[in-house]
Amino acid sequence: MNYTLHQLQVFLKVTQCESVTKAAEELHLTQPAVSIQLKNFQDQFDIPLTEIVGRKLFVTEFGKEIGVAAQNIINEVNAINYKTMAHKGQLTGRLILSIVSTGKYVMPFFLTQFLKDNPGIELSLDVTNKTKVIQSLEQNLVDFSLVSVLPETIKIESVELMQNKLYLIGNTEKSFRKKPYSYDILNELPLIYREEGSGTRSVMEKFIKQNNLPVRKTMELTSNEAVKQAVIAGLGYSIMPLIGIKNELKNETLQIIPVKHFPIISNWNLIWLKGKSFSPSAQAFVDYIQLHKSDIITKYFDWYERY
């Protein structure tokens, strides 16, 4: 046996994703590079680690056992690295976050300098919908979550980061007046929705219900990016977070349609389980956020606050 740590890391990611393509994306490698490392690793075993059935990759029982062993080895290597850095007086460990999909436009700016200041901290960041974010938090699989709708089913503590502003948007093929429209316009324009479980959809539907608004739902899509592209293509209109359409507004492929009492406002909150015992890296991060959030907002989101 002459496998490398890199091969173990690649194989472990393949077992977790059950897909070479997805593993390549998460490892920031090309698909051929992952396939080569997977083959080189497999060549060292007489028993198959994976198999392809109907163009889908499956991990064999033996492969699953090797995956567990690979995880243990990688954990030990990480522990050695953490201990070495800790011995030098550096903060070490893993910081695990789950964030809602639009949070990808927010959270990186609250992480960048903290990670630069603490190179011994390894970040794990999962971007998904609100339902899955809350599930991972409820199961105590993460240190923190970023949401724009606070969960009502679990006890949490939180730090409010910044406002989340939702506007009615459309492409730029049709002209709209600058004077705000009444809510009746929502009955005239076909609306594109996010999928069930989305925080954006939750805020949008709550607003519609509270104001008893008539709307025309035309389709449902599974990501803000998909909704954005559908609106640009002229398939309909939508109510979307401002944070995710900065470039499209600048490039004039999207426009905000003025409506009375818009934007719809919610708040981005960094949340964690009430009473959670923080690791040193998690405690350092929440302390950093509380100390520096105003400076971060001023530096990176000045354009956003002016809307």
GROMACS .gro file of C-alpha atoms in nm, residues 43-266:
model
  224
   43ASP     CA    1  -0.574   0.024  -0.783
   44GLN     CA    2  -0.422  -0.046  -0.442
   45PHE     CA    3  -0.716  -0.269  -0.341
   46ASP     CA    4  -0.830  -0.601  -0.485
   47ILE     CA    5  -1.188  -0.537  -0.372
   48PRO     CA    6  -1.401  -0.264  -0.541
   49LEU     CA    7  -1.451   0.052  -0.340
   50THR     CA    8  -1.720   0.196  -0.568
   51GLU     CA    9  -1.941   0.076  -0.850
   52ILE     CA   10  -2.141   0.243  -1.124
   53VAL     CA   11  -2.502   0.133  -1.168
   54GLY     CA   12  -2.715   0.312  -1.424
   55ARG     CA   13  -2.458   0.595  -1.449
   56LYS     CA   14  -2.484   0.654  -1.072
   57LEU     CA   15  -2.190   0.598  -0.839
   58PHE     CA   16  -2.244   0.376  -0.534
   59VAL     CA   17  -1.996   0.310  -0.253
   60THR     CA   18  -1.957  -0.060  -0.176
   61GLU     CA   19  -1.972  -0.192   0.180
   62PHE     CA   20  -1.595  -0.235   0.171
   63GLY     CA   21  -1.563   0.120   0.035
   64LYS     CA   22  -1.771   0.249   0.326
   65GLU     CA   23  -1.537   0.079   0.573
   66ILE     CA   24  -1.236   0.233   0.399
   67GLY     CA   25  -1.416   0.569   0.408
   68VAL     CA   26  -1.453   0.546   0.786
   69ALA     CA   27  -1.084   0.458   0.817
   70ALA     CA   28  -0.994   0.749   0.588
   71GLN     CA   29  -1.195   0.986   0.805
   72ASN     CA   30  -1.017   0.864   1.118
   73ILE     CA   31  -0.675   0.910   0.955
   74ILE     CA   32  -0.761   1.261   0.835
   75ASN     CA   33  -0.895   1.350   1.180
   76GLU     CA   34  -0.565   1.238   1.336
   77VAL     CA   35  -0.365   1.440   1.084
   78ASN     CA   36  -0.578   1.747   1.158
   79ALA     CA   37  -0.529   1.690   1.530
   80ILE     CA   38  -0.152   1.688   1.481
   81ASN     CA   39  -0.172   2.011   1.283
   82TYR     CA   40  -0.397   2.173   1.545
   83LYS     CA   41  -0.165   2.067   1.828
   84THR     CA   42   0.138   2.203   1.645
   85MET     CA   43  -0.030   2.540   1.591
   86ALA     CA   44  -0.167   2.546   1.948
   87HIS     CA   45   0.185   2.483   2.077
   88LYS     CA   46   0.290   2.796   1.887
   89GLY     CA   47   0.012   2.989   2.059
   90GLN     CA   48  -0.223   3.002   1.758
   91LEU     CA   49  -0.600   2.953   1.780
   92THR     CA   50  -0.691   2.620   1.616
   93GLY     CA   51  -0.987   2.393   1.548
   94ARG     CA   52  -1.289   2.373   1.317
   95LEU     CA   53  -1.559   2.632   1.273
   96ILE     CA   54  -1.878   2.480   1.131
   97LEU     CA   55  -2.157   2.693   0.986
   98SER     CA   56  -2.474   2.631   0.790
   99ILE     CA   57  -2.629   2.924   0.606
  100VAL     CA   58  -2.936   2.983   0.392
  101SER     CA   59  -2.866   3.023   0.021
  102THR     CA   60  -2.886   3.403   0.007
  103GLY     CA   61  -2.649   3.409   0.304
  104LYS     CA   62  -2.365   3.337   0.064
  105TYR     CA   63  -2.376   3.706  -0.028
  106VAL     CA   64  -2.340   3.804   0.340
  107MET     CA   65  -2.144   3.554   0.549
  108PRO     CA   66  -1.809   3.554   0.363
  109PHE     CA   67  -1.754   3.920   0.451
  110PHE     CA   68  -1.798   3.842   0.822
  111LEU     CA   69  -1.549   3.554   0.796
  112THR     CA   70  -1.264   3.687   0.583
  113GLN     CA   71  -1.059   3.887   0.830
  114PHE     CA   72  -1.129   3.648   1.117
  115LEU     CA   73  -0.986   3.356   0.916
  116LYS     CA   74  -0.690   3.565   0.802
  117ASP     CA   75  -0.616   3.651   1.164
  118ASN     CA   76  -0.652   3.286   1.269
  119PRO     CA   77  -0.500   3.064   0.995
  120GLY     CA   78  -0.514   2.761   1.226
  121ILE     CA   79  -0.895   2.751   1.207
  122GLU     CA   80  -1.050   2.522   0.946
  123LEU     CA   81  -1.386   2.642   0.808
  124SER     CA   82  -1.674   2.415   0.711
  125LEU     CA   83  -1.955   2.611   0.543
  126ASP     CA   84  -2.276   2.448   0.418
  127VAL     CA   85  -2.505   2.657   0.195
  128THR     CA   86  -2.859   2.518   0.175
  129ASN     CA   87  -3.224   2.611   0.232
  130LYS     CA   88  -3.376   2.726   0.561
  131THR     CA   89  -3.530   2.390   0.651
  132LYS     CA   90  -3.198   2.204   0.626
  133VAL     CA   91  -3.013   2.483   0.805
  134ILE     CA   92  -3.248   2.455   1.103
  135GLN     CA   93  -3.224   2.075   1.100
  136SER     CA   94  -2.844   2.086   1.122
  137LEU     CA   95  -2.865   2.337   1.406
  138GLU     CA   96  -3.130   2.135   1.592
  139GLN     CA   97  -2.913   1.823   1.568
  140ASN     CA   98  -2.614   2.022   1.703
  141LEU     CA   99  -2.411   1.947   1.389
  142VAL     CA  100  -2.294   2.307   1.352
  143ASP     CA  101  -2.156   2.586   1.566
  144PHE     CA  102  -2.364   2.860   1.405
  145SER     CA  103  -2.631   2.916   1.143
  146LEU     CA  104  -2.717   3.225   0.942
  147VAL     CA  105  -3.089   3.282   0.881
  148SER     CA  106  -3.325   3.565   0.796
  149VAL     CA  107  -3.622   3.397   0.967
  150LEU     CA  108  -3.571   3.293   1.329
  151PRO     CA  109  -3.685   2.937   1.411
  152GLU     CA  110  -3.979   2.902   1.649
  153THR     CA  111  -3.934   2.535   1.739
  154ILE     CA  112  -3.597   2.547   1.916
  155LYS     CA  113  -3.440   2.769   2.180
  156ILE     CA  114  -3.159   2.979   2.040
  157GLU     CA  115  -2.933   3.273   2.109
  158SER     CA  116  -2.842   3.516   1.835
  159VAL     CA  117  -2.649   3.817   1.711
  160GLU     CA  118  -2.830   4.041   1.462
  161LEU     CA  119  -2.601   4.128   1.171
  162MET     CA  120  -2.790   4.344   0.921
  163GLN     CA  121  -3.122   4.395   0.746
  164ASN     CA  122  -3.245   4.168   0.469
  165LYS     CA  123  -3.442   4.377   0.218
  166LEU     CA  124  -3.676   4.220  -0.037
  167TYR     CA  125  -3.804   4.408  -0.342
  168LEU     CA  126  -4.034   4.334  -0.634
  169ILE     CA  127  -3.809   4.291  -0.937
  170GLY     CA  128  -3.840   4.237  -1.310
  171ASN     CA  129  -3.619   4.249  -1.616
  172THR     CA  130  -3.568   4.577  -1.801
  173GLU     CA  131  -3.776   4.507  -2.112
  174LYS     CA  132  -4.079   4.690  -1.970
  175SER     CA  133  -4.077   5.041  -1.826
  176PHE     CA  134  -4.236   5.115  -1.490
  177ARG     CA  135  -4.308   5.455  -1.339
  178LYS     CA  136  -4.099   5.587  -1.052
  179LYS     CA  137  -4.400   5.661  -0.834
  180PRO     CA  138  -4.472   5.359  -0.609
  181TYR     CA  139  -4.751   5.129  -0.723
  182SER     CA  140  -5.025   4.998  -0.496
  183TYR     CA  141  -5.032   4.631  -0.396
  184ASP     CA  142  -5.269   4.570  -0.690
  185ILE     CA  143  -4.968   4.540  -0.918
  186LEU     CA  144  -4.892   4.205  -0.756
  187ASN     CA  145  -5.212   4.070  -0.907
  188GLU     CA  146  -5.111   4.193  -1.253
  189LEU     CA  147  -4.761   4.043  -1.266
  190PRO     CA  148  -4.692   3.665  -1.274
  191LEU     CA  149  -4.475   3.586  -0.970
  192ILE     CA  150  -4.196   3.329  -0.954
  193TYR     CA  151  -4.158   3.165  -0.612
  194ARG     CA  152  -3.874   2.991  -0.432
  195GLU     CA  153  -3.934   2.632  -0.320
  196GLU     CA  154  -4.099   2.530   0.008
  197GLY     CA  155  -3.847   2.553   0.293
  198SER     CA  156  -3.679   2.866   0.159
  199GLY     CA  157  -3.633   3.160   0.393
  200THR     CA  158  -3.702   3.405   0.108
  201ARG     CA  159  -4.031   3.233   0.035
  202SER     CA  160  -4.123   3.228   0.404
  203VAL     CA  161  -4.074   3.606   0.439
  204MET     CA  162  -4.255   3.669   0.111
  205GLU     CA  163  -4.556   3.450   0.197
  206LYS     CA  164  -4.585   3.596   0.548
  207PHE     CA  165  -4.600   3.947   0.401
  208ILE     CA  166  -4.860   3.843   0.142
  209LYS     CA  167  -5.077   3.675   0.406
  210GLN     CA  168  -5.054   3.962   0.657
  211ASN     CA  169  -5.167   4.209   0.393
  212ASN     CA  170  -5.420   3.977   0.226
  213LEU     CA  171  -5.263   4.041  -0.113
  214PRO     CA  172  -5.384   3.888  -0.440
  215VAL     CA  173  -5.093   3.732  -0.630
  216ARG     CA  174  -5.044   3.532  -0.948
  217LYS     CA  175  -4.802   3.244  -0.885
  218THR     CA  176  -4.659   3.126  -1.216
  219MET     CA  177  -4.381   2.884  -1.120
  220GLU     CA  178  -4.159   2.758  -0.836
  221LEU     CA  179  -3.780   2.723  -0.857
  222THR     CA  180  -3.522   2.575  -0.623
  223SER     CA  181  -3.264   2.853  -0.588
  224ASN     CA  182  -3.240   3.230  -0.592
  225GLU     CA  183  -3.001   3.205  -0.885
  226ALA     CA  184  -3.260   3.008  -1.084
  227VAL     CA  185  -3.529   3.263  -0.997
  228LYS     CA  186  -3.299   3.548  -1.097
  229GLN     CA  187  -3.219   3.395  -1.435
  230ALA     CA  188  -3.588   3.320  -1.500
  231VAL     CA  189  -3.676   3.684  -1.429
  232ILE     CA  190  -3.396   3.809  -1.655
  233ALA     CA  191  -3.525   3.580  -1.931
  234GLY     CA  192  -3.873   3.732  -1.899
  235LEU     CA  193  -4.055   3.432  -1.751
  236GLY     CA  194  -4.208   3.642  -1.477
  237TYR     CA  195  -4.136   3.866  -1.180
  238SER     CA  196  -4.034   3.790  -0.824
  239ILE     CA  197  -3.978   3.930  -0.477
  240MET     CA  198  -3.607   3.886  -0.408
  241PRO     CA  199  -3.341   3.993  -0.157
  242LEU     CA  200  -3.154   4.303  -0.265
  243ILE     CA  201  -2.827   4.148  -0.145
  244GLY     CA  202  -2.825   3.899  -0.435
  245ILE     CA  203  -2.897   4.131  -0.727
  246LYS     CA  204  -2.631   4.403  -0.695
  247ASN     CA  205  -2.455   4.320  -1.022
  248GLU     CA  206  -2.779   4.276  -1.216
  249LEU     CA  207  -2.902   4.618  -1.105
  250LYS     CA  208  -2.568   4.772  -1.198
  251ASN     CA  209  -2.568   4.600  -1.538
  252GLU     CA  210  -2.936   4.692  -1.590
  253THR     CA  211  -3.053   4.337  -1.654
  254LEU     CA  212  -3.292   4.368  -1.357
  255GLN     CA  213  -3.488   4.657  -1.214
  256ILE     CA  214  -3.667   4.726  -0.887
  257ILE     CA  215  -4.037   4.796  -0.938
  258PRO     CA  216  -4.147   5.051  -0.675
  259VAL     CA  217  -4.435   4.934  -0.456
  260LYS     CA  218  -4.581   5.112  -0.153
  261HIS     CA  219  -4.448   4.986   0.182
  262PHE     CA  220  -4.164   4.796   0.013
  263PRO     CA  221  -3.902   4.673   0.078
  264ILE     CA  222  -4.011   4.382   0.294
  265ILE     CA  223  -3.769   4.382   0.586
  266SER     CA  224  -3.631   4.090   0.785
   0.00000   0.00000   0.00000
